[in-house]
């Protein structure tokens, strides 16, 4: 899309994304570039292997929130408590890794359920607005159609190419669609 990126390490990636978004601010491509930046970041997974934090540029990293929120936080609190109290109780690493995989899967399942329920409610909300015009921006391009996010309420939906006035071809590397008829 005409924005060069230097991606030779976490710090350069962070700076490159910040510069890209600053340069694109106020331009039509900003919304889609912001979405692409977020989508390229890997979803965090729980693991016994310390891989650091790519986005923050830390070689070692751990986090937790209130232990009433998530089981992952309860586990982190227990491990920290055992370490600080010098009880030297250690959870079996294989058992802990299995729990990490399970928690990561359940977190992804919960995110998918939230996404699906949001889409359902958006469709329900928009059902009475068929035929009305809304301002929106393209938030995604696929081989089947474009995703559009409405500016007024952030509802998103797909407009399929076969429902459009023209025949389009997708140019993925450029994140563009072009008319085949023109």
GROMACS .gro file of C-alpha atoms in nm, residues 28 31 133-139 146-157 159:
model
   22
   28UNK     CA    1  -0.857   0.687   0.382
   31UNK     CA    2  -0.865   0.240   0.929
  133UNK     CA    3  -2.784   0.449   0.352
  134UNK     CA    4  -2.489   0.453   0.589
  135UNK     CA    5  -2.134   0.583   0.568
  136UNK     CA    6  -1.876   0.313   0.609
  137UNK     CA    7  -1.521   0.214   0.535
  138UNK     CA    8  -1.374  -0.103   0.391
  139UNK     CA    9  -1.230  -0.305   0.676
  146UNK     CA   10  -1.538  -0.678   0.095
  147UNK     CA   11  -1.607  -0.618   0.462
  148UNK     CA   12  -1.749  -0.276   0.545
  149UNK     CA   13  -1.766  -0.121   0.891
  150UNK     CA   14  -2.034   0.142   0.943
  151UNK     CA   15  -1.901   0.463   1.094
  152UNK     CA   16  -2.210   0.544   1.303
  153UNK     CA   17  -2.231   0.218   1.498
  154UNK     CA   18  -1.928   0.002   1.404
  155UNK     CA   19  -2.147  -0.275   1.264
  156UNK     CA   20  -1.953  -0.481   1.012
  157UNK     CA   21  -2.073  -0.697   0.729
  159UNK     CA   22  -2.077  -0.718   0.058
   0.00000   0.00000   0.00000
